[in-house]
Tab-separated table of C-alpha atoms in Angstrom:
chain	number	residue	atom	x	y	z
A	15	UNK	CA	-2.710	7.855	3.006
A	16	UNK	CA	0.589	8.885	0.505
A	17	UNK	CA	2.115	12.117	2.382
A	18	UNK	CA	-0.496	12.925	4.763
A	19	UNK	CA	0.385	9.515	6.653
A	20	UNK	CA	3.359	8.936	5.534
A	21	UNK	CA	5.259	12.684	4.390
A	22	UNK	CA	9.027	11.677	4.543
A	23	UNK	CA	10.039	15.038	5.784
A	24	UNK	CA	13.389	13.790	7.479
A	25	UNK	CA	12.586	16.503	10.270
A	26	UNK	CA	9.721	15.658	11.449
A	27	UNK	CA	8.028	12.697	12.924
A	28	UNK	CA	7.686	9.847	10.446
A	29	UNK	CA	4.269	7.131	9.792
A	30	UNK	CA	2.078	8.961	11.197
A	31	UNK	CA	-0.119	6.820	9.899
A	32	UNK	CA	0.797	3.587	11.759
A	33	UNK	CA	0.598	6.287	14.958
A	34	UNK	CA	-2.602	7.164	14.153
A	35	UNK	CA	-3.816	2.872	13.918
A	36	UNK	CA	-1.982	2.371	17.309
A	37	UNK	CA	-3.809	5.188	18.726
A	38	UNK	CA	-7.134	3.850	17.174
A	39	UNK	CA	-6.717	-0.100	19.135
A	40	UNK	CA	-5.789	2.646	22.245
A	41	UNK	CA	-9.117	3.523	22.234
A	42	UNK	CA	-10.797	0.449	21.158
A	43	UNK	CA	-9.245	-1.163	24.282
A	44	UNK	CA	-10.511	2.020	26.594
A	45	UNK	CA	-14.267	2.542	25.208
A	46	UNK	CA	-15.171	-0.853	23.613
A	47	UNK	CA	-17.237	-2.385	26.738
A	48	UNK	CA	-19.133	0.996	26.702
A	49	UNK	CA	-20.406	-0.814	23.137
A	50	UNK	CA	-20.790	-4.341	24.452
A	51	UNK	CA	-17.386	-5.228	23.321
A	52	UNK	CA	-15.030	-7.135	25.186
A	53	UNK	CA	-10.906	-4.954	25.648
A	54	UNK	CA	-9.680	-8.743	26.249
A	55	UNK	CA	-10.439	-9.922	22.455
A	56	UNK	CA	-9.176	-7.530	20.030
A	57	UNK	CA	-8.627	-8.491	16.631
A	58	UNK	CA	-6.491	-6.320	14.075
A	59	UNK	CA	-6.861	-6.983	10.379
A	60	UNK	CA	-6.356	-5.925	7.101
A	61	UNK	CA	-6.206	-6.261	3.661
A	62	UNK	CA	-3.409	-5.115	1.211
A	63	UNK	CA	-2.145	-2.134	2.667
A	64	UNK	CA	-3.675	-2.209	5.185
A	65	UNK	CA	-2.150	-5.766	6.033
A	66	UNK	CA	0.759	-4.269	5.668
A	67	UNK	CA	0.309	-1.586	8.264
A	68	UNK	CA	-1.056	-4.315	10.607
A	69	UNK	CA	2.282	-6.560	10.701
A	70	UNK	CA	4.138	-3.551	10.954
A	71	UNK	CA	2.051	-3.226	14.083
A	72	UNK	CA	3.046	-7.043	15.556
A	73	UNK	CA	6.473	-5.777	15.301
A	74	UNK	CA	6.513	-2.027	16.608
A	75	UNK	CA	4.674	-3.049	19.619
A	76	UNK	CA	5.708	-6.280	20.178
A	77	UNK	CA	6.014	-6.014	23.971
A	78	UNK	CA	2.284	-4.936	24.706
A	79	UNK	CA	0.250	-5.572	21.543
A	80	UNK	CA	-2.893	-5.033	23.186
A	81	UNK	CA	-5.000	-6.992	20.319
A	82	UNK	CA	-5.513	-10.745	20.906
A	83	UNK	CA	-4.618	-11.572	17.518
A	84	UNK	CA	-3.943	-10.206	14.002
A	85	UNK	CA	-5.227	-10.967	10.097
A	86	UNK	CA	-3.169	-9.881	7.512
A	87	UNK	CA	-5.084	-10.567	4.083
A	88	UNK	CA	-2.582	-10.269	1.153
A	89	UNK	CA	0.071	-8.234	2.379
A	90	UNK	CA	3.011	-8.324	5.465
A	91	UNK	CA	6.530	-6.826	6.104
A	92	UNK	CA	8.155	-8.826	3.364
A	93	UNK	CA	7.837	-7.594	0.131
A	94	UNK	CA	8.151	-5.020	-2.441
A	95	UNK	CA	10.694	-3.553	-1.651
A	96	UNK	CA	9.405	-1.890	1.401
A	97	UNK	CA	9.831	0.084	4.032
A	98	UNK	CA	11.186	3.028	1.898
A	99	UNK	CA	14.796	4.451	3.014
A	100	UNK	CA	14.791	7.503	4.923
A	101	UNK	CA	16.795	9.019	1.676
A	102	UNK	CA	13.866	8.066	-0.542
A	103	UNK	CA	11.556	9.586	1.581
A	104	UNK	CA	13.163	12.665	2.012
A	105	UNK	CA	13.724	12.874	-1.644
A	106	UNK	CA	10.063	12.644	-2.166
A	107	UNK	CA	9.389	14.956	0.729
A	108	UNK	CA	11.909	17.803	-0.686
A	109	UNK	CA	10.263	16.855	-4.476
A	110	UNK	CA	6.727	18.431	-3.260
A	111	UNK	CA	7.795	21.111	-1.118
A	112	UNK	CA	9.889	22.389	-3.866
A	113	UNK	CA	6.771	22.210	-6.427
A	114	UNK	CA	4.827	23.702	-3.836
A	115	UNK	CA	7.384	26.647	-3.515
A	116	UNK	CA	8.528	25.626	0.270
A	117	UNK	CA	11.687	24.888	-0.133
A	118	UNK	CA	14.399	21.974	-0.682
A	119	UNK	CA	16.606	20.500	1.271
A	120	UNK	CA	18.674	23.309	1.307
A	121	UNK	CA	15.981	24.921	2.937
A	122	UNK	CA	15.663	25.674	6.972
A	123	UNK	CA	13.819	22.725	7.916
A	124	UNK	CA	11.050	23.954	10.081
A	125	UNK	CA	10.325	27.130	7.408
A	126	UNK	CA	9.800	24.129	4.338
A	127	UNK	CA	7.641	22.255	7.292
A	128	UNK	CA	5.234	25.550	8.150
A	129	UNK	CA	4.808	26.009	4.707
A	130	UNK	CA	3.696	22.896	3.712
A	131	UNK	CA	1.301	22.880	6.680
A	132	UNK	CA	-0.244	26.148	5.373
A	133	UNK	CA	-0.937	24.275	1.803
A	134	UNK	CA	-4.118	22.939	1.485
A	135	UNK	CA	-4.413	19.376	1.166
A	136	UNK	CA	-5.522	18.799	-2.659
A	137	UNK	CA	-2.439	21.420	-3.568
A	138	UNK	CA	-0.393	18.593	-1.711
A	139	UNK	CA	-1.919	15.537	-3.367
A	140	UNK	CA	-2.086	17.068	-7.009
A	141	UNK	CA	1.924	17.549	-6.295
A	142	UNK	CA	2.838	14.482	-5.989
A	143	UNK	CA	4.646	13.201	-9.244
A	144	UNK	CA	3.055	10.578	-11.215
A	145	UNK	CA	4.076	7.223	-11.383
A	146	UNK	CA	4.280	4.822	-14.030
A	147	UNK	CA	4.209	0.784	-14.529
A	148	UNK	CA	4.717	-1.511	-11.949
A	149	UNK	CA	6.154	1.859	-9.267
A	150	UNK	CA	1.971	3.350	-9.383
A	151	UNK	CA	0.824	0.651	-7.405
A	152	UNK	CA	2.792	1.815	-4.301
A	153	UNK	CA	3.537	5.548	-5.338
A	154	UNK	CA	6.039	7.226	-3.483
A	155	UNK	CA	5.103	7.861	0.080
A	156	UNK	CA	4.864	4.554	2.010
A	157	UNK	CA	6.224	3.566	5.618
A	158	UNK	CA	9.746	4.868	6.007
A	159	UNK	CA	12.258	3.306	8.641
A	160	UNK	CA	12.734	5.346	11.235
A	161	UNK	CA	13.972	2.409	14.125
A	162	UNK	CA	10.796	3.087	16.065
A	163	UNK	CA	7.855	2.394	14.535
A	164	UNK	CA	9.112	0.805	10.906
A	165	UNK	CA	12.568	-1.371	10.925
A	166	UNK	CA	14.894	-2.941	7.819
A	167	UNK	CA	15.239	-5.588	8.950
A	168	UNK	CA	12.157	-7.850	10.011
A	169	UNK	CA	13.689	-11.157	9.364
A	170	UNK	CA	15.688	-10.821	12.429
A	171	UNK	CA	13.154	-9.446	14.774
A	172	UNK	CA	10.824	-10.730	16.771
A	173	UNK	CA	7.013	-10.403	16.564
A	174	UNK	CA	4.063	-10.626	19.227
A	175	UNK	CA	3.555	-13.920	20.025
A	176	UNK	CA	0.106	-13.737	19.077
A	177	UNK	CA	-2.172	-15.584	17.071
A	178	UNK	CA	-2.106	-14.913	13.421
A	179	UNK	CA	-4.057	-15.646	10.476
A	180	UNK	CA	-2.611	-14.781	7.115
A	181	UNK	CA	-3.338	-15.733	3.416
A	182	UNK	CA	-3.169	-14.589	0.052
A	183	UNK	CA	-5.523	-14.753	-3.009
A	184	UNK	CA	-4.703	-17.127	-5.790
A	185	UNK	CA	-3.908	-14.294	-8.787
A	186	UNK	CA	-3.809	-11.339	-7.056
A	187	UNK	CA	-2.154	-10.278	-10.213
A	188	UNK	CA	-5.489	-10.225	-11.883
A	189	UNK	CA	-6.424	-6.871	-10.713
A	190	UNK	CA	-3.537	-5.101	-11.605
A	191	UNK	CA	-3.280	-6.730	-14.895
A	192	UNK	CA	-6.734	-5.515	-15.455
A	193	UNK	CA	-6.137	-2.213	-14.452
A	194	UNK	CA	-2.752	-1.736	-16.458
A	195	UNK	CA	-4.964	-3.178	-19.503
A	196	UNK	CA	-7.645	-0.470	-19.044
A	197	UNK	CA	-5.323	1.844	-19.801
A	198	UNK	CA	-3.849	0.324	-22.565
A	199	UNK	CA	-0.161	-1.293	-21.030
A	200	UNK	CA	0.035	-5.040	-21.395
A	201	UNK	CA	2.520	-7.603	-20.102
A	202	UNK	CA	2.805	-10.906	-21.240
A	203	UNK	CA	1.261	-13.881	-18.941
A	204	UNK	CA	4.929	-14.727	-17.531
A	205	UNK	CA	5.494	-11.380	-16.276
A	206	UNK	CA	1.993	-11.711	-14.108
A	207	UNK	CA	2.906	-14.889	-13.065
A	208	UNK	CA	6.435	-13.638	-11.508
A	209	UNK	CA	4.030	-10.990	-10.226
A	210	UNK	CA	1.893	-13.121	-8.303
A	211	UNK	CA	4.737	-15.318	-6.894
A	212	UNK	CA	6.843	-12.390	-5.926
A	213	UNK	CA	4.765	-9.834	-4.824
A	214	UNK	CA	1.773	-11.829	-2.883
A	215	UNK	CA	2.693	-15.796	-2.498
A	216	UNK	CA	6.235	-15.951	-1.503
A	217	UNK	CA	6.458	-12.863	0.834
A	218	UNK	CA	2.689	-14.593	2.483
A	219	UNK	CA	4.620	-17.846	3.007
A	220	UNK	CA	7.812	-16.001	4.646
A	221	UNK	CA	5.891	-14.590	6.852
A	222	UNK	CA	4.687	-17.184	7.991
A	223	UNK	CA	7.315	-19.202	8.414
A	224	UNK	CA	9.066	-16.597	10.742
A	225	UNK	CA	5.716	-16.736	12.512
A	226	UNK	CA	5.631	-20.417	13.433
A	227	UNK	CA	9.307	-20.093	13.966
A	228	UNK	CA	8.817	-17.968	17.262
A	229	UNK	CA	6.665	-20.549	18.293
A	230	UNK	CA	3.336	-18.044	16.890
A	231	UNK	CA	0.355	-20.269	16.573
A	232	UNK	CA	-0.455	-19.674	12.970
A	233	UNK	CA	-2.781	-20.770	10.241
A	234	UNK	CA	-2.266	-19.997	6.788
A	235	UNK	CA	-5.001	-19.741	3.867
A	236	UNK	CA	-4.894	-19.345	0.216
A	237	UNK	CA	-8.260	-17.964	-1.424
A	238	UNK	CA	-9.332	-19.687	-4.895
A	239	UNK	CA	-13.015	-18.606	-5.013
A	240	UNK	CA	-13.987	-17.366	-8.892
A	241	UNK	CA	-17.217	-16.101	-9.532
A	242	UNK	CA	-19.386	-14.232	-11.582
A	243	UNK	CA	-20.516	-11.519	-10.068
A	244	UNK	CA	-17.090	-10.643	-9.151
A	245	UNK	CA	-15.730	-11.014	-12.474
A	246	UNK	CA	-13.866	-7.710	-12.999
A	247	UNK	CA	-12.068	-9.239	-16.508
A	248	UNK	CA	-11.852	-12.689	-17.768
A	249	UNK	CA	-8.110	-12.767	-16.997
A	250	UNK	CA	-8.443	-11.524	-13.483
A	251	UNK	CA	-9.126	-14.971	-11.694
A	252	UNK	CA	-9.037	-14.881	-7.953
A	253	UNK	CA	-7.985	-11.220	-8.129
A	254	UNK	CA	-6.309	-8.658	-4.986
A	255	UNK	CA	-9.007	-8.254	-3.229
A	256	UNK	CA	-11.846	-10.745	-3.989
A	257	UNK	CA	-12.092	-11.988	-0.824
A	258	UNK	CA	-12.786	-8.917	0.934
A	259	UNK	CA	-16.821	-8.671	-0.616
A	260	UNK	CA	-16.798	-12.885	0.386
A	261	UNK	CA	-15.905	-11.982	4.321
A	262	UNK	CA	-18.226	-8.905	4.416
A	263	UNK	CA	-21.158	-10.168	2.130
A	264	UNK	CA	-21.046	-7.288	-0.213
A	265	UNK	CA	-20.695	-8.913	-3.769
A	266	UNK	CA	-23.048	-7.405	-6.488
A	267	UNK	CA	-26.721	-8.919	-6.387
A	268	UNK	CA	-26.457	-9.002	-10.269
A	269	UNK	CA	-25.502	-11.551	-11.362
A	270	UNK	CA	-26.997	-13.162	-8.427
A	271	UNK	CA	-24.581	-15.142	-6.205
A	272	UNK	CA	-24.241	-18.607	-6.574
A	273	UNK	CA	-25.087	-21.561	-4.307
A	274	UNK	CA	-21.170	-22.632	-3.628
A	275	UNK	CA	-20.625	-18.408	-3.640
A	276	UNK	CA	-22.547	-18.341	-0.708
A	277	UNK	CA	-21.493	-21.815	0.937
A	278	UNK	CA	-18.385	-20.598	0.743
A	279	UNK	CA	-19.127	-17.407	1.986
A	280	UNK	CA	-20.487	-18.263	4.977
A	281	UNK	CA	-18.284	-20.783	5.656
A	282	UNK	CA	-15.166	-17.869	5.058
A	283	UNK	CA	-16.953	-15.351	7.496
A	284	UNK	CA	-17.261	-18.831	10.145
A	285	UNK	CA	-13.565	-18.893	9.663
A	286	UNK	CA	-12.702	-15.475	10.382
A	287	UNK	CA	-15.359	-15.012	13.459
A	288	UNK	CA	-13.786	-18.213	15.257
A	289	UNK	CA	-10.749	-16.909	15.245
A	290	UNK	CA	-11.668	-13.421	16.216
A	291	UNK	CA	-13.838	-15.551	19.334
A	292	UNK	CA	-10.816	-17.465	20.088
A	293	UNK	CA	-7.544	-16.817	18.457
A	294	UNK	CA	-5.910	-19.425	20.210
A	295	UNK	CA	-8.411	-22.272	19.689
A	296	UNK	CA	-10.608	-21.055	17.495
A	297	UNK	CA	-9.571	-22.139	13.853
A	298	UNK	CA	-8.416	-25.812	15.651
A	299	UNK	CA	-12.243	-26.292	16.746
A	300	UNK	CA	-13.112	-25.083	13.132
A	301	UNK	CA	-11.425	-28.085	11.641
A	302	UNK	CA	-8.342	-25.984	10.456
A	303	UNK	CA	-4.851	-27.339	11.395
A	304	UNK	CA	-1.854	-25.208	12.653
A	305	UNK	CA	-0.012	-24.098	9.907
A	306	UNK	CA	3.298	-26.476	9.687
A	307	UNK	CA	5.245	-26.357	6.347
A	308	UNK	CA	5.973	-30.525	6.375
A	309	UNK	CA	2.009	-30.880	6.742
A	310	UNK	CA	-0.843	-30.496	4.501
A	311	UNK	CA	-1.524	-27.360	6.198
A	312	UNK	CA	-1.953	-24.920	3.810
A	313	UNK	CA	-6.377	-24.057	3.487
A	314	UNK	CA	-7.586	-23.566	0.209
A	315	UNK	CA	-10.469	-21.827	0.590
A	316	UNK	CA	-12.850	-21.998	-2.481
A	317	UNK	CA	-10.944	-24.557	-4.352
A	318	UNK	CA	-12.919	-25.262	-7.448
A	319	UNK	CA	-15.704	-23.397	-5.858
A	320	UNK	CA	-16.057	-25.977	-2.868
A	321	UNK	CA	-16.951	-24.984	0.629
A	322	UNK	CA	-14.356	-26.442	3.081
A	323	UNK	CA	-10.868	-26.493	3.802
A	324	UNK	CA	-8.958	-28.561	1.226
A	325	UNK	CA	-5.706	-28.877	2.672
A	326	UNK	CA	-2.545	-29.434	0.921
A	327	UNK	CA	1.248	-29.249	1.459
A	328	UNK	CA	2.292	-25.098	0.553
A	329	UNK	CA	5.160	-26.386	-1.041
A	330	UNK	CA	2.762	-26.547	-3.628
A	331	UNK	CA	2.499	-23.352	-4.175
A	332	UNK	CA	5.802	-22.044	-2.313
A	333	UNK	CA	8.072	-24.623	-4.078
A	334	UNK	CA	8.946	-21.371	-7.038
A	335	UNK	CA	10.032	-19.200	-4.275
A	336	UNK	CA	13.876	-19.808	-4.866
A	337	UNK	CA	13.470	-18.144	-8.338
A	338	UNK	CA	12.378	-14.739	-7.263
A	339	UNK	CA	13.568	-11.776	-5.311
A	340	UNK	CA	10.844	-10.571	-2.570
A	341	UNK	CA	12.830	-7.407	-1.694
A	342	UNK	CA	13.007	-6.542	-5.367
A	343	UNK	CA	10.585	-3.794	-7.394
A	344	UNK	CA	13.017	-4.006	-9.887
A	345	UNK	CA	11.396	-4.260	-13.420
A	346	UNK	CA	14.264	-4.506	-15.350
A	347	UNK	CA	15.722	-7.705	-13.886
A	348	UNK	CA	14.810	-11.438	-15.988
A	349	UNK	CA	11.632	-13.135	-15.650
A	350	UNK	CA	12.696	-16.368	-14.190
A	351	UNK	CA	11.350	-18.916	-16.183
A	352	UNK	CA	9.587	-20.630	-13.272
A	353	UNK	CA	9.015	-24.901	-13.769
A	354	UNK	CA	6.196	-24.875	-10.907
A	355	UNK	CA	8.193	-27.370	-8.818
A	356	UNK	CA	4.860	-27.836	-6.776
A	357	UNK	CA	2.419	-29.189	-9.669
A	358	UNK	CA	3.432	-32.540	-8.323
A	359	UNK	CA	2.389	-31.608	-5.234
A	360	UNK	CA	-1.275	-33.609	-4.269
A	361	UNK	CA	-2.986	-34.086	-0.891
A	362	UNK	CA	-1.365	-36.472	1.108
A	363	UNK	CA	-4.101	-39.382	3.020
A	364	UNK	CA	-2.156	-39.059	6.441
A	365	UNK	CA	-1.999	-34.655	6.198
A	366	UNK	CA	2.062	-35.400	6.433
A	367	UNK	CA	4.340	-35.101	3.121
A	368	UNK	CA	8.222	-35.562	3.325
A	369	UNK	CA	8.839	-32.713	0.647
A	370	UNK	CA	10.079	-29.566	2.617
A	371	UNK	CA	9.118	-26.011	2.069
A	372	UNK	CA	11.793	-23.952	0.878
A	373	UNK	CA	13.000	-21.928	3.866
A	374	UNK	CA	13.814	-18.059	2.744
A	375	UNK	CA	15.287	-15.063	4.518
A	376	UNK	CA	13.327	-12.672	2.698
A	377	UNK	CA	15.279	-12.516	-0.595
A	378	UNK	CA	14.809	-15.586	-2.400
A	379	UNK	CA	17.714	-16.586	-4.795
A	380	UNK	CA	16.864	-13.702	-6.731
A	381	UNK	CA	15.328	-13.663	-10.688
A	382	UNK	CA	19.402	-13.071	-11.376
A	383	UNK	CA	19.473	-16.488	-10.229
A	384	UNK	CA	17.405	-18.068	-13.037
A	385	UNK	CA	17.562	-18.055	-16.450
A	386	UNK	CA	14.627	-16.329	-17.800
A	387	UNK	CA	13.993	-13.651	-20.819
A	388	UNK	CA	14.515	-9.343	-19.946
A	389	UNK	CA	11.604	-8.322	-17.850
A	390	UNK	CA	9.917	-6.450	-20.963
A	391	UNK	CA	8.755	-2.847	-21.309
A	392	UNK	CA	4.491	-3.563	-21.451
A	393	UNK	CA	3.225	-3.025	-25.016
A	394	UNK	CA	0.878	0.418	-24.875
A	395	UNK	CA	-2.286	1.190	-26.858
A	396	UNK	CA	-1.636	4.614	-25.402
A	397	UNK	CA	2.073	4.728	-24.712
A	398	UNK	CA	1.510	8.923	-24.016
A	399	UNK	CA	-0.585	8.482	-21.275
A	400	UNK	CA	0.927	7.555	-17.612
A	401	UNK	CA	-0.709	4.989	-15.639
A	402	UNK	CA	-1.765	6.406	-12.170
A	403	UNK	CA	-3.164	3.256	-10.102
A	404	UNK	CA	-3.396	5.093	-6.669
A	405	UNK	CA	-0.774	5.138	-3.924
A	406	UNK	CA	-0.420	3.236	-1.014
A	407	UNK	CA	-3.982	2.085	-0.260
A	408	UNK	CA	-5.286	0.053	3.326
A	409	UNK	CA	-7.663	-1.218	4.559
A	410	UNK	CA	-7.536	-2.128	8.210
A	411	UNK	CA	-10.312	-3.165	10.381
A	412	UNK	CA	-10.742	-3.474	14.558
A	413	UNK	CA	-12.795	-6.039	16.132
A	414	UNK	CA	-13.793	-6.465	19.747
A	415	UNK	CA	-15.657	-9.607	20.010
A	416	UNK	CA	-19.318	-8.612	21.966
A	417	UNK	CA	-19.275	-9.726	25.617
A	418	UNK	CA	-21.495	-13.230	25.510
């Protein structure tokens, strides 16, 4: 959405965007029996982005949430360095009016506002600066805190208590190392790793801890699945976004899927309608156990291509957590040199392990914390050419369960 759902103009209403989703699940609720549907089991989901945007939801309307429960698929509140300030929206705001000849911030407010409205929409888009590195992924128009709708400081507030199913891929780093190495920037293998951790795993396992510490019924996954015909570079693994094509059935018919692709598949999609049917009980009847961080708890789905569950302990995969800095898009800070505390980590016979999760604010101990190497400038096959990797991209989906 960039501007257009999220402008920054300090004078005017702010994440539109987000109004514009609440809106949507208005409607949904009103009109979706006139489809068969049923108002009582909405389900809000979304992937990246757009998982973003939906746990900014669970907080903003926390008090009458309307959906019955929510999926957020590789992104939350915690992380990256988000919501933007209302200074760095502005800022951005005042940097495109001012290209577009509208004014500053000097300007009269509602003249730079009418002016930009009378732009057309390309004009807008092609004004936007371009990013570089790491900052293209989000761009920089994103949800801005304005106390109503977007808040600073989620750790401290309190969610709707509803059902929640959240997860992560296993390298969502993959796709953005492949796209940085399409055109021609290259970071070495520990910089992806702190990546991964800091950007996808750690903020996924925050999340849910201050979901099952308001009492949330919560189940957590962690998506493994590699396959060919969703190869999109043989360093890409189980990439941002792989499971999306997995839950809607839309991977390339060439290569042809595999026989544990589509196990897996089907058994993913089970996973998602059971909780959609019945967010409460759903997942529990589905063989998955409520998320608990001293349990094996933790569902890997597509571990070494197998259809199923496979539980383990997150520690295993949360234990690194301490070395990194969630709230941080800073790439000049060290790459902590991270000892995968978790490797020793191995499913338990009894589903119970007496190694504890890390618990974390939010922050993490920060990569200041460890000692690591300088977080490197990437090594550039084309070091003229700036690296435009979209801005802030979602994908968010409604369901209303069909009346039975």
């Amino acid at each position: 959405m960039s501007i257009l759902g999220f402008p920054g103009n300090p004078n005017s209403t702010a994440n539109v965007a987000l109004l514009d989703q609440r809106l949507a699940v208005e409607w949904v609720r009103d009109n979706i029996e006139n489809f068969g549907g049923d108002p009582s089991r909405i389900t809000l989901f979304g992937q990246s982005a757009g998982a973003a945007s939906v746990d900014i939801y669970s907080y903003a309307w926390n008090q009458d949430p309307i959906v019955a429960g929510l999926i957020p698929e590789s992104g939350n509140v915690i992380g990256w360095g988000l919501p933007n300030s209302k200074e760095f929206g502005a800022a951005a705001w005042y940097n495109v009016s001012s290209t577009l000849g509208c004014g500053n911030s000097s300007s009269d407010s509602a003249a730079v506002l009418s002016c930009m409205r009378s732009q057309n929409y390309s004009d807008i888009l092609n004004s936007i600066p371009a990013a570089s590195g790491t900052s293209a992924i989000l761009g920089y128009f994103g949800p801005t805190e304005d106390d109503v709708v977007v808040f600073s400081n989620y750790s401290s507030r309190t969610p709707a208590k509803i059902p929640m199913l959240i997860g992560n891929n296993d390298y969502e780093a993959g796709l953005f190392r492949t796209q940085f190495a399409l055109n021609g920037l290259f970071y070495p293998d520990n910089f992806w790793t702190a990546f991964n951790l800091q950007a996808f795993t750690c903020p996924t396992g925050i999340r849910a801890n201050l979901s099952i510490a308001n009492e949330i019924p919560t189940w957590r996954y962690r998506y493994m699945g590699v396959f060919p015909n969703l190869a999109v570079s043989s360093e890409a693994g189980t990439w941002h976004t792989a499971e999306v094509p997995m839950l809607f059935n839309t991977a390339p018919s060439s290569p042809p899927a595999t026989a544990e692709q589509v196990s897996i598949g089907n058994y993913m999609r089970g996973a998602w309608a059971a909780f959609a049917k019945d967010p409460q009980e759903g997942l529990t009847n589905y063989g998955w156990p409520v998320y608990n961080t001293s349990q094996d708890s933790l569902v890997r789905l597509g571990f070494e291509n197998k259809t199923g569950p496979n539980l383990i302990n997150p520690y295993r995969y949360d234990a690194d957590c301490v070395f990194v800095n969630v709230s941080s898009t800073d790439s000049n800070v060290e790459i902590p040199d991270l000892p995968d505390l978790g490797a020793a980590v191995t499913p338990t016979a009894n589903g119970t392990s007496p190694t504890p999760t890390p618990t974390a604010t939010g922050t993490g101990a920060g990569a200041g914390g460890a000692s690591g190497t300088t977080w490197p400038s990437p090594t550039s096959t084309n070091a003229g050419e700036r690296l435009k990797v979209g801005g802030y991209l979602s994908f968010v989906a409604v369901m209303a369960i069909a009346l039975m």
